Amino acid sequence: MGATMLLDALTLQLGYNATLVAIGAALLGIAAGASGTFLFLRKRALVSDAISHSTLPGVGLAFLVMTAFGGDGRHLVGLLLGASLTAALGLWAMHALTRHTRLAEDAAIGAVLSVFFGFGVVLLTVIQTVSVGRPAGLEDFLLGATAGMLYQDAVLIAVAGALAVLVVWALRRPMTLVAFDAGFASAAGVNVRRVDLAMMGLVLAVTIIGLKVVGLVLIVALLIIPPVTARFWSNRSDRVVGIAGVFGGVSGFVGAAISATAPALPTGPIIVLTAFALFAVSMLFAPGRGVLAAWLRHRRQQRRIHLRQGLLAIAQDLPIYERYTLQLLVRAGLARADGVPTELGRRRAEKACRDESRWAVARRMHSHESAVSRYDGLLPIEDVFTRDEIREIDRQIAESGGGCA
Amino acid sequence: MIDALRTAMGRGTPSDPLDSLSDKPLAVRGLTVSYGDKPAVFSLDMTVEPGSMTAIIGPNGAGKSTTLKAVLGIVPRLSGVVSVFGQPLAASRRRIAYVPQRASVDWDFPTRVIDVVLMGLVRELGLLRPVRGHHRQRAFDCLDRVGMRDFADRQIGQLSGGQQQRVFLARALAQGADLYLLDEPFAGVDAATERAIIDVLKGLKAEGRTVVAVHHDLSTVRDYFDHVLMINVHKVAEGPVAEAFTEDNLQRAYGGRLAANLMDQLQLGGH
């Protein structure tokens, strides 16, 4: 039954509210992944944690103010407005701490985060004990809850999320430049402080719209995990931004769908765990930067180097010392178990030795720098140079009287 | 009171001190930068002649890099005036190119060589203008000049130190500037790269452009540069290499720590 329900949720057939939540969470994920990428590239990912924790006193204060004026203390826009105000205050406090004292940013983050969060918890506790207004549901801002999501809440997330993505797109160039080389950006006339401010503003906006869905404790994960996951898949920052958006969107959608199948499953943590699942798969299996790919590459490289060393040893009539080398030679039919090379082995050895001296010459010729830098000790020389270039290299070898016998 | 202070600090009139230097590529007066309590650069005056190649030399912590950064507005000035081609910095950004220290960035950043060079066009491209073929062509040409064209599509993490330095130089070339400010362009690069870089810099000079470089290798000052600025927080000497690059000045700048045999190797004049 659980499986069919999940399928229903994923295909948006679990009813109006669940559909609304899934789409809202997906949009939030896209916005968070894309804007979080710049935070990650600027190496300031944890700033978002301080921002999100600084929202809590704002929620409490906004509730008190709205109740005092006789309104509904749980009006979402009002609560989010209060949250943005204290989050901005926290951001400013962090900035002031690092700028005017010798505190490093991580220390400032720790100080701001805990103080604001502590104050927020005190506020909420007081509100609950003196039971002003109808505070039920305020604690949902901690871990996120979507059960009571209204149509206009979803619209709010959708509009704000789309705006955030638009701003990311418009500012991608200066944000990338500042993240890579702030000194150069500043020298070229880019206002680094303003770009950083815009980036923080984006993160703040995403945090605020994510409060209701993911909750303030875990929104940081939605800002950081998708970019880190995307980094496994690309070496180009523009693509990392896009891929992070996709991963964030998928995490939001799937996470919200899963949590819709059971009322007891909190939305925020499920979304974060979904994002983590994508991260784990990417870390293990991504080509290029993935752990498995790196391990396989290393093994393959090691095998080829041992083979090459073995062949060079044969060419120079040296004994083969390492057992692994001999094993590889035997397995490839290049040597017998007692280390005596086969006919094929001798021919290959000759070729390896000749290529080695060719590479040595190529390394001295400056025009081949690009090709030489690809040399890993094994690349067949024919893959890199044209026949004419090899002939020229051979001519130089003959001239210097070197080469293999 | 302020006038008296200025006189005491060896500066003449309180009127605009840059008037008489209006068209020099770079003129600095009274530049002071301080990190914390101690000044890193104190009341530095500096004038760079058009078409010259100037080395900024001095011991570690002398404020060489800080001087460049303060001139460019990367670190805040405590005091001082900077004029570039007779205009304030903000009005002359497009005429300046900058090569930061190689170690100042993370080379595992997800970007390709060509993208780094295109960063040099940031002023031209602005926020939204798309990168077109002719932009890319210019980036390729700049890579060509530093011998890195074949590397255009490589991830920057795959480059050697010397190659990284040449990519940074290519990015500065793409800025198409008249004044080039380089921070330790020869630090930790191999001989081939050093050759390639100095060839490019001399080419810039031949085109009438002006080069200022923070430099640490005293043995090449004579071969590479025609002017020198020697500092150790304060200015020690400034002028053509033949006049300013003397043993006296070096001993003053380096606090008498330079060995006699090094002095011999430098074949110093003007003693």
XYZ file of C-alpha atoms in Angstrom:
676
model
C 0.000 0.000 0.000
C 2.846 2.344 0.865
C 4.388 1.869 -2.542
C 1.239 2.656 -4.489
C 0.667 5.677 -2.326
C 4.181 6.915 -3.033
C 3.627 6.378 -6.733
C 0.404 8.351 -6.483
C 2.232 11.108 -4.665
C 5.017 11.224 -7.237
C 2.555 11.415 -10.089
C 0.583 14.129 -8.321
C -2.495 11.980 -7.734
C -2.624 12.235 -3.974
C -4.985 15.118 -3.941
C -4.905 18.847 -4.249
C -2.922 19.674 -1.141
C -0.162 17.119 -1.630
C 0.247 18.262 -5.239
C 0.532 21.845 -4.117
C 3.180 20.962 -1.560
C 5.214 18.840 -3.984
C 5.301 21.556 -6.627
C 6.101 24.208 -4.048
C 8.917 22.136 -2.586
C 10.336 21.447 -6.050
C 10.411 25.168 -6.884
C 11.998 25.893 -3.542
C 14.624 23.226 -4.201
C 15.512 24.697 -7.591
C 15.929 28.181 -6.141
C 17.911 26.902 -3.154
C 20.219 24.712 -5.263
C 20.988 27.466 -7.772
C 21.629 30.240 -5.254
C 23.376 27.933 -2.808
C 25.948 27.115 -5.495
C 27.446 30.596 -5.309
C 27.558 30.451 -1.538
C 29.368 27.124 -1.828
C 31.791 28.409 -4.492
C 32.502 31.496 -2.373
C 33.309 29.086 0.497
C 30.748 30.709 2.779
C 28.205 27.912 2.916
C 27.754 28.071 6.668
C 26.667 31.698 6.588
C 23.296 30.345 5.516
C 23.057 28.439 8.789
C 23.441 31.661 10.759
C 20.859 33.361 8.556
C 18.288 30.617 9.007
C 18.699 30.388 12.777
C 18.358 34.161 13.024
C 14.830 33.923 11.650
C 13.355 32.355 14.784
C 13.151 35.456 17.031
C 11.542 37.256 14.079
C 8.811 34.641 13.923
C 8.105 35.050 17.629
C 8.207 38.839 17.560
C 5.950 39.023 14.502
C 3.441 36.757 16.232
C 3.427 38.974 19.297
C 3.072 42.168 17.286
C 0.259 40.802 15.111
C -1.566 39.430 18.158
C -1.134 42.710 20.010
C -2.778 44.540 17.126
C -5.669 42.143 17.307
C -4.897 40.193 14.157
C -4.265 36.511 13.563
C -0.802 35.927 14.944
C -0.197 33.124 12.453
C -0.603 35.150 9.294
C 2.186 33.669 7.120
C 3.328 36.795 5.300
C 3.574 38.667 8.587
C 5.584 35.889 10.202
C 7.948 35.705 7.235
C 8.389 39.460 7.277
C 9.418 39.284 10.926
C 11.729 36.384 10.114
C 13.434 38.361 7.325
C 13.990 41.309 9.615
C 15.822 39.378 12.326
C 17.663 37.307 9.706
C 18.931 40.524 8.129
C 19.891 41.723 11.584
C 21.814 38.495 12.186
C 23.563 38.859 8.834
C 24.492 42.419 9.705
C 25.767 41.379 13.145
C 27.952 38.716 11.556
C 29.297 41.186 9.034
C 30.031 43.753 11.747
C 31.768 41.155 13.922
C 34.156 40.045 11.186
C 34.745 43.571 9.954
C 35.360 45.423 13.188
C 36.955 42.731 15.306
C 39.583 40.183 14.509
C 37.061 37.351 14.741
C 37.092 34.929 11.847
C 33.839 34.282 10.036
C 33.308 30.811 11.512
C 33.454 32.226 15.047
C 31.055 35.016 14.131
C 28.679 32.452 12.620
C 28.734 30.392 15.790
C 28.098 33.395 18.002
C 25.267 34.876 15.936
C 23.602 31.539 15.238
C 23.388 30.420 18.851
C 22.415 33.765 20.342
C 19.621 34.444 17.855
C 18.347 30.893 18.016
C 18.437 30.920 21.820
C 16.505 34.165 21.913
C 13.964 32.727 19.474
C 13.426 29.615 21.587
C 12.909 31.755 24.702
C 10.371 33.902 22.853
C 8.381 30.901 21.593
C 8.407 29.325 25.050
C 7.139 32.515 26.633
C 4.420 32.821 24.005
C 3.327 29.260 24.673
C 3.310 29.550 28.476
C 1.405 32.814 28.689
C -0.787 31.513 25.850
C -1.490 34.735 24.083
C -3.270 34.388 20.779
C -3.306 30.901 19.226
C 0.347 30.012 18.918
C -0.191 26.412 17.780
C 1.925 25.748 14.702
C 4.725 28.221 15.343
C 7.082 25.367 16.191
C 6.520 24.065 12.658
C 9.012 26.663 11.529
C 11.733 24.610 13.182
C 11.447 21.457 11.108
C 8.932 22.409 8.471
C 5.406 21.178 8.047
C 3.289 21.255 4.976
C 0.087 19.665 6.172
C -1.689 22.975 6.464
C -0.252 24.603 3.376
C -2.654 26.953 1.657
C -2.942 27.779 -2.007
C -1.555 31.281 -1.454
C 1.394 29.843 0.500
C 2.320 27.744 -2.508
C 1.907 30.726 -4.819
C 4.162 32.759 -2.549
C 6.865 30.101 -2.754
C 6.458 29.788 -6.510
C 6.720 33.511 -7.197
C 9.592 34.127 -4.817
C 11.417 31.027 -6.061
C 11.071 32.098 -9.683
C 12.341 35.567 -8.772
C 15.347 34.054 -6.998
C 16.214 31.956 -10.061
C 15.912 35.042 -12.255
C 18.263 37.010 -10.007
C 20.759 34.115 -10.033
C 20.670 34.122 -13.813
C 21.133 37.889 -14.060
C 23.998 38.013 -11.554
C 25.748 34.780 -12.483
C 28.719 36.549 -14.059
C 29.763 38.863 -11.223
C 28.908 36.220 -8.615
C 31.107 33.643 -10.370
C 33.936 36.142 -10.764
C 33.795 37.216 -7.134
C 33.668 33.605 -5.961
C 36.714 32.677 -8.036
C 38.885 35.766 -7.634
C 37.503 38.612 -5.542
C 40.734 40.606 -5.831
C 40.661 40.609 -9.607
C 36.942 41.390 -9.617
C 37.517 44.364 -7.375
C 40.423 45.593 -9.523
C 38.232 45.336 -12.610
C 35.698 47.607 -10.959
C 33.170 45.026 -9.788
C 31.703 46.134 -6.476
C 32.531 43.016 -4.488
C 30.626 44.124 -1.404
C 27.483 44.723 -3.379
C 27.767 41.361 -5.160
C 28.248 39.614 -1.820
C 25.281 41.515 -0.448
C 23.146 40.421 -3.390
C 24.247 36.820 -2.860
C 23.354 37.006 0.825
C 20.055 38.640 -0.045
C 19.273 35.725 -2.351
C 20.128 33.197 0.321
C 18.029 35.116 2.828
C 15.068 35.127 0.454
C 15.356 31.400 -0.215
C 15.651 30.741 3.520
C 12.517 32.738 4.257
C 10.389 31.056 1.622
C 11.752 27.690 2.711
C 10.914 28.188 6.382
C 7.430 26.784 6.135
C 8.358 23.753 4.031
C 11.788 22.664 5.242
C 12.126 24.529 8.507
C 14.957 26.728 9.687
C 17.099 23.976 11.150
C 17.444 22.145 7.850
C 17.114 24.782 5.124
C 20.911 25.043 5.164
C 21.029 21.486 3.815
C 18.923 22.410 0.813
C 21.272 25.305 0.081
C 24.472 23.294 0.392
C 23.883 19.624 -0.464
C 22.614 20.114 -4.054
C 25.627 22.288 -5.080
C 28.070 19.874 -3.478
C 26.319 17.016 -5.277
C 26.376 18.885 -8.586
C 30.111 19.548 -8.218
C 30.684 15.810 -8.691
C 29.128 15.998 -12.129
C 30.743 19.007 -13.725
C 33.895 21.083 -13.847
C 32.118 24.156 -15.141
C 30.508 26.578 -12.746
C 27.574 27.465 -15.024
C 26.662 23.800 -15.301
C 27.140 23.232 -11.585
C 24.528 25.938 -10.984
C 22.053 24.265 -13.331
C 22.650 20.754 -12.064
C 22.352 21.947 -8.458
C 18.990 23.479 -9.354
C 17.826 20.174 -10.810
C 19.037 18.155 -7.827
C 17.439 20.643 -5.446
C 14.160 20.490 -7.357
C 14.137 16.700 -7.442
C 14.928 16.524 -3.715
C 12.086 18.914 -2.918
C 9.581 17.128 -5.101
C 10.409 13.565 -4.123
C 10.885 14.467 -0.464
C 7.546 16.236 -0.271
C 5.836 13.345 -2.056
C 7.284 10.803 0.352
C 6.273 12.816 3.385
C 2.754 13.178 1.972
C 2.281 9.403 2.138
C 2.306 9.412 5.927
C 1.199 12.246 8.161
C 3.873 11.442 10.716
C 6.769 11.994 8.285
C 8.080 15.565 8.662
C 8.609 17.226 5.292
C 11.901 19.028 5.909
C 13.935 16.065 7.135
C 12.572 13.828 4.357
C 13.558 16.400 1.709
C 17.020 16.650 3.209
C 17.417 12.876 3.311
C 16.365 12.701 -0.341
C 19.009 15.311 -1.186
C 21.511 13.259 0.766
C 20.605 10.112 -1.175
C 21.389 11.957 -4.419
C 24.634 13.144 -2.850
C 25.647 9.648 -1.777
C 24.953 8.195 -5.226
C 26.872 11.033 -6.899
C 29.816 10.785 -4.574
C 30.138 7.082 -5.243
C 29.232 6.796 -8.899
C 29.772 10.119 -10.664
C 32.221 9.760 -13.524
C 35.345 11.831 -13.109
C 35.144 13.091 -9.545
C 33.247 10.162 -8.029
C 34.994 7.904 -5.533
C 34.507 4.726 -7.569
C 35.703 6.323 -10.805
C 38.759 7.717 -9.052
C 39.549 4.318 -7.549
C 39.164 2.534 -10.884
C 41.323 5.166 -12.552
C 43.971 4.723 -9.937
C 43.945 0.933 -10.294
C 44.118 1.107 -14.071
C 46.936 3.628 -13.922
C 48.855 1.474 -11.482
C 48.458 -1.584 -13.708
C 49.632 0.256 -16.785
C 52.611 1.771 -15.020
C 53.716 -1.613 -13.700
C 53.416 -3.072 -17.188
C 55.411 -0.216 -18.671
C 58.116 -0.488 -16.033
C 58.263 -4.224 -16.638
C 58.687 -3.727 -20.378
C 61.396 -1.108 -19.851
C 63.178 -3.523 -17.528
C 63.010 -6.230 -20.205
C 64.358 -3.817 -22.807
C 67.348 -3.046 -20.628
C 67.845 -6.673 -19.509
C 67.198 -5.752 -15.902
C 65.567 -8.140 -13.460
C 61.915 -7.573 -12.550
C 61.739 -6.982 -8.836
C 58.047 -6.555 -8.068
C 55.816 -9.599 -8.004
C 52.816 -7.603 -9.200
C 54.756 -6.444 -12.265
C 55.712 -9.991 -13.159
C 52.152 -11.215 -12.638
C 50.875 -8.592 -15.054
C 53.527 -9.449 -17.647
C 52.750 -13.148 -17.386
C 49.019 -12.545 -17.628
C 49.532 -10.463 -20.762
C 51.706 -13.158 -22.286
C 54.760 -10.922 -22.272
C 56.906 -13.001 -19.942
C 57.158 -16.470 -18.440
C 56.662 -17.078 -14.750
C 60.446 -17.235 -14.222
C 60.806 -13.720 -15.636
C 62.130 -14.647 -19.067
C 60.384 -12.510 -21.688
C 58.450 -14.077 -24.523
C 58.965 -13.110 -28.146
C 55.964 -10.767 -27.946
C 57.355 -9.344 -24.727
C 60.678 -8.504 -26.378
C 58.961 -6.745 -29.274
C 56.739 -4.714 -26.929
C 59.715 -3.882 -24.756
C 61.595 -2.506 -27.720
C 58.636 -0.333 -28.664
C 58.181 0.907 -25.082
C 61.823 1.855 -24.878
C 61.713 3.645 -28.218
C 58.592 5.593 -27.211
C 60.168 6.506 -23.917
C 63.117 8.178 -25.646
C 60.699 9.836 -28.071
C 58.815 11.325 -25.132
C 62.079 12.521 -23.653
C 62.777 14.458 -26.842
C 59.217 15.764 -27.092
C 59.493 17.101 -23.563
C 62.447 19.229 -24.613
C 60.582 20.683 -27.592
C 58.604 23.634 -26.279
C 56.018 23.566 -29.062
C 54.676 20.271 -27.714
C 53.850 21.590 -24.251
C 50.143 20.857 -24.450
C 50.688 17.309 -25.706
C 53.452 16.604 -23.225
C 51.301 17.741 -20.327
C 48.859 14.953 -21.171
C 51.597 12.357 -20.871
C 51.038 10.113 -17.888
C 53.892 7.748 -18.534
C 51.785 5.430 -20.652
C 49.980 7.263 -23.404
C 50.850 5.694 -26.784
C 52.876 8.313 -28.575
C 50.868 7.754 -31.760
C 47.760 9.049 -29.971
C 49.317 12.407 -29.394
C 51.649 13.212 -32.263
C 51.204 13.002 -36.015
C 53.385 10.658 -38.018
C 55.424 13.629 -39.288
C 56.033 14.863 -35.774
C 57.193 11.418 -34.685
C 59.518 11.276 -37.679
C 60.981 14.637 -36.649
C 61.434 13.365 -33.100
C 63.140 10.203 -34.384
C 65.434 12.362 -36.504
C 66.507 14.265 -33.405
C 67.102 11.032 -31.517
C 69.291 9.728 -34.344
C 71.166 13.029 -34.379
C 71.965 12.901 -30.710
C 72.973 9.251 -31.063
C 70.604 8.207 -28.279
C 67.632 5.900 -28.321
C 67.132 2.238 -27.774
C 69.354 -0.424 -29.100
C 47.253 72.066 11.692
C 46.857 69.659 8.785
C 49.059 71.900 6.670
C 51.718 71.788 9.297
C 51.478 68.030 9.370
C 51.829 67.821 5.627
C 54.920 70.021 5.712
C 56.333 67.907 8.477
C 55.761 64.820 6.378
C 57.727 66.341 3.548
C 54.873 67.247 1.316
C 54.678 70.814 0.045
C 51.368 72.461 -0.507
C 47.987 71.199 0.544
C 46.628 71.915 -2.949
C 46.035 68.971 -5.255
C 49.372 67.194 -5.240
C 48.625 65.392 -8.501
C 48.240 68.452 -10.687
C 51.727 68.356 -12.077
C 51.554 64.616 -12.828
C 48.352 64.718 -14.742
C 49.200 62.292 -17.514
C 51.501 59.779 -15.810
C 50.191 56.192 -16.028
C 50.321 55.969 -12.258
C 50.961 58.591 -9.618
C 50.596 57.927 -5.906
C 50.987 60.486 -3.130
C 51.054 59.856 0.578
C 49.684 56.316 0.369
C 49.292 54.737 3.792
C 47.725 51.350 4.441
C 47.369 49.766 7.819
C 46.287 46.289 8.880
C 45.549 46.629 12.556
C 47.882 48.942 14.453
C 51.008 48.901 12.333
C 51.181 50.564 8.930
C 51.990 48.117 6.139
C 52.814 50.974 3.794
C 53.563 54.428 5.120
C 53.185 57.689 3.217
C 54.391 56.312 -0.073
C 54.949 58.548 -3.084
C 55.405 56.877 -6.441
C 55.403 57.999 -10.045
C 55.437 55.575 -12.949
C 56.722 56.833 -16.293
C 54.791 55.997 -19.456
C 56.090 52.983 -21.340
C 58.339 51.936 -18.470
C 58.752 48.597 -16.757
C 58.960 49.101 -13.036
C 59.894 46.500 -10.439
C 58.616 46.955 -6.905
C 61.160 45.258 -4.655
C 61.705 44.943 -0.947
C 61.906 42.281 1.776
C 58.996 40.117 2.919
C 56.348 42.172 4.633
C 57.628 45.368 3.071
C 54.199 46.175 1.685
C 54.856 45.430 -1.998
C 51.625 43.551 -2.686
C 49.739 45.822 -0.346
C 50.861 48.809 -2.389
C 49.425 47.271 -5.560
C 46.209 46.293 -3.839
C 45.773 49.729 -2.301
C 46.405 51.389 -5.660
C 43.641 49.204 -7.117
C 41.286 49.808 -4.221
C 41.267 46.128 -3.211
C 42.410 47.011 0.299
C 41.261 50.310 1.815
C 43.672 53.235 1.982
C 44.115 54.997 5.287
C 45.286 58.043 3.408
C 46.750 59.004 0.073
C 45.809 59.913 -3.458
C 46.026 57.695 -6.517
C 45.841 58.972 -10.059
C 45.860 56.799 -13.178
C 46.539 58.595 -16.442
C 45.579 61.816 -14.670
C 42.215 60.558 -13.497
C 40.940 59.106 -10.280
C 40.902 55.327 -10.083
C 37.165 54.938 -10.597
C 37.324 56.726 -13.960
C 40.294 54.761 -15.272
C 39.518 51.139 -14.361
C 39.239 50.106 -17.979
C 42.829 51.211 -18.612
C 44.232 48.965 -15.868
C 44.909 45.230 -15.982
C 45.770 43.248 -12.882
C 47.479 39.920 -12.320
C 46.978 38.810 -8.705
C 49.213 36.322 -6.949
C 48.629 32.857 -8.280
C 48.115 31.413 -4.802
C 45.278 33.833 -4.070
C 42.640 31.674 -5.762
C 41.383 28.104 -5.459
C 42.530 26.250 -8.571
C 39.985 23.510 -7.999
C 37.270 26.019 -8.855
C 34.954 24.531 -11.517
C 36.019 26.500 -14.548
C 38.011 26.095 -17.757
C 41.032 28.026 -18.958
C 39.023 29.856 -21.626
C 36.422 30.918 -19.042
C 39.129 32.425 -16.845
C 40.473 34.455 -19.772
C 36.936 35.603 -20.632
C 36.744 37.016 -17.103
C 39.114 39.671 -18.414
C 36.231 40.946 -20.539
C 33.978 41.471 -17.532
C 33.719 45.232 -18.062
C 32.845 44.801 -21.701
C 30.350 41.985 -21.236
C 28.595 43.507 -18.261
C 25.813 41.504 -16.689
C 23.831 40.088 -19.548
C 25.594 40.589 -22.872
C 26.201 37.123 -24.324
C 29.724 35.884 -25.051
C 30.054 35.961 -28.834
C 32.497 34.483 -31.300
C 34.675 37.569 -31.454
C 34.984 37.657 -27.673
C 36.056 34.048 -27.688
C 38.463 34.774 -30.546
C 40.097 37.515 -28.495
C 40.448 35.178 -25.542
C 42.088 32.603 -27.827
C 44.488 35.247 -29.134
C 45.498 36.169 -25.600
C 46.092 32.504 -24.807
C 48.180 32.324 -27.961
C 50.420 35.128 -26.744
C 51.287 33.186 -23.612
C 51.554 29.869 -25.469
C 48.469 28.341 -23.850
C 45.991 28.135 -26.699
C 45.934 24.338 -26.729
C 44.856 24.410 -23.090
C 41.684 26.447 -23.638
C 39.282 23.630 -22.749
C 41.215 22.229 -19.798
C 39.890 22.427 -16.289
C 42.171 24.875 -14.481
C 42.998 22.328 -11.794
C 44.980 20.346 -14.367
C 47.506 23.127 -14.954
C 51.020 23.349 -13.561
C 52.016 26.425 -11.586
C 53.698 28.060 -14.552
C 50.689 27.393 -16.758
C 48.370 28.883 -14.146
C 50.487 32.017 -14.111
C 50.314 32.302 -17.884
C 46.528 31.916 -17.834
C 46.366 34.800 -15.345
C 48.548 36.849 -17.669
C 46.291 35.994 -20.620
C 43.286 37.181 -18.625
C 45.080 40.493 -17.992
C 45.891 40.775 -21.708
C 42.206 40.296 -22.479
C 41.512 43.381 -20.419
C 43.233 45.345 -23.197
C 44.694 47.850 -20.759
C 47.413 50.491 -20.924
C 48.762 49.920 -17.431
C 49.573 46.402 -16.226
C 49.953 45.718 -12.517
C 51.368 42.285 -11.694
C 51.817 40.750 -8.256
C 54.831 38.420 -8.210
C 54.358 37.126 -11.766
C 57.557 35.087 -11.576
C 56.979 33.462 -8.190
C 57.358 29.695 -8.319
C 57.317 29.299 -12.091
C 59.733 27.299 -14.222
C 62.351 28.862 -16.467
C 60.295 28.377 -19.646
C 57.329 30.200 -18.146
C 59.519 32.987 -16.825
C 60.872 33.445 -20.354
C 57.364 33.408 -21.865
C 56.091 35.954 -19.353
C 58.982 38.365 -19.730
C 58.645 38.167 -23.512
C 54.983 39.140 -23.251
C 55.772 41.975 -20.844
C 58.515 43.321 -23.098
C 56.073 43.084 -25.975
C 53.643 45.239 -24.012
C 56.382 47.779 -23.373
C 57.217 47.803 -27.090
C 53.583 48.699 -27.757
C 54.002 51.673 -25.445
C 52.147 50.160 -22.520
C 53.309 50.466 -18.939
C 54.187 47.556 -16.675
C 54.552 47.532 -12.893
C 55.422 44.247 -11.203
C 56.078 43.199 -7.632
C 59.304 41.284 -7.977
C 61.363 39.197 -5.598
C 64.343 37.999 -7.600
C 67.028 40.652 -7.291
C 69.264 38.915 -9.824
C 66.869 39.576 -12.703
C 65.898 43.172 -11.898
C 68.559 44.530 -14.221
C 67.599 42.291 -17.159
C 63.856 42.615 -16.911
C 63.119 46.156 -15.730
C 64.154 49.715 -16.477
C 62.755 51.339 -13.345
C 62.687 50.226 -9.759
C 60.754 51.171 -6.635
C 62.417 49.937 -3.495
C 60.261 49.869 -0.382
C 60.302 48.652 3.155
C 57.046 50.068 4.512
C 58.563 53.449 3.681
C 59.963 54.219 0.276
C 63.695 53.617 0.090
C 64.446 54.566 -3.504
C 62.763 55.144 -6.814
C 64.055 55.764 -10.303
C 65.788 54.223 -13.300
C 67.482 50.940 -12.441
C 70.927 52.361 -13.174
C 70.461 55.078 -10.559
C 68.260 53.552 -7.894
C 69.314 49.882 -7.859
C 72.440 50.463 -5.791
C 74.086 48.593 -2.992
C 73.391 51.401 -0.537
C 69.705 51.393 -1.336
C 69.459 47.622 -1.217
C 71.163 47.491 2.159
C 68.777 50.135 3.427
C 65.707 48.349 2.040
C 66.722 44.914 3.261
C 68.145 46.152 6.552
C 71.716 45.145 5.758
C 70.789 41.481 5.507
C 72.061 40.914 1.988
C 75.263 38.929 1.700
C 78.301 40.467 0.083
C 78.617 37.801 -2.613
C 75.038 38.467 -3.718
C 75.911 42.130 -4.038
C 78.814 41.174 -6.295
C 76.565 39.074 -8.488
C 74.131 41.926 -8.935
C 76.860 44.064 -10.550
C 75.529 47.134 -8.926
C 76.237 50.515 -10.335
C 76.291 53.993 -8.861
C 78.250 53.198 -5.724
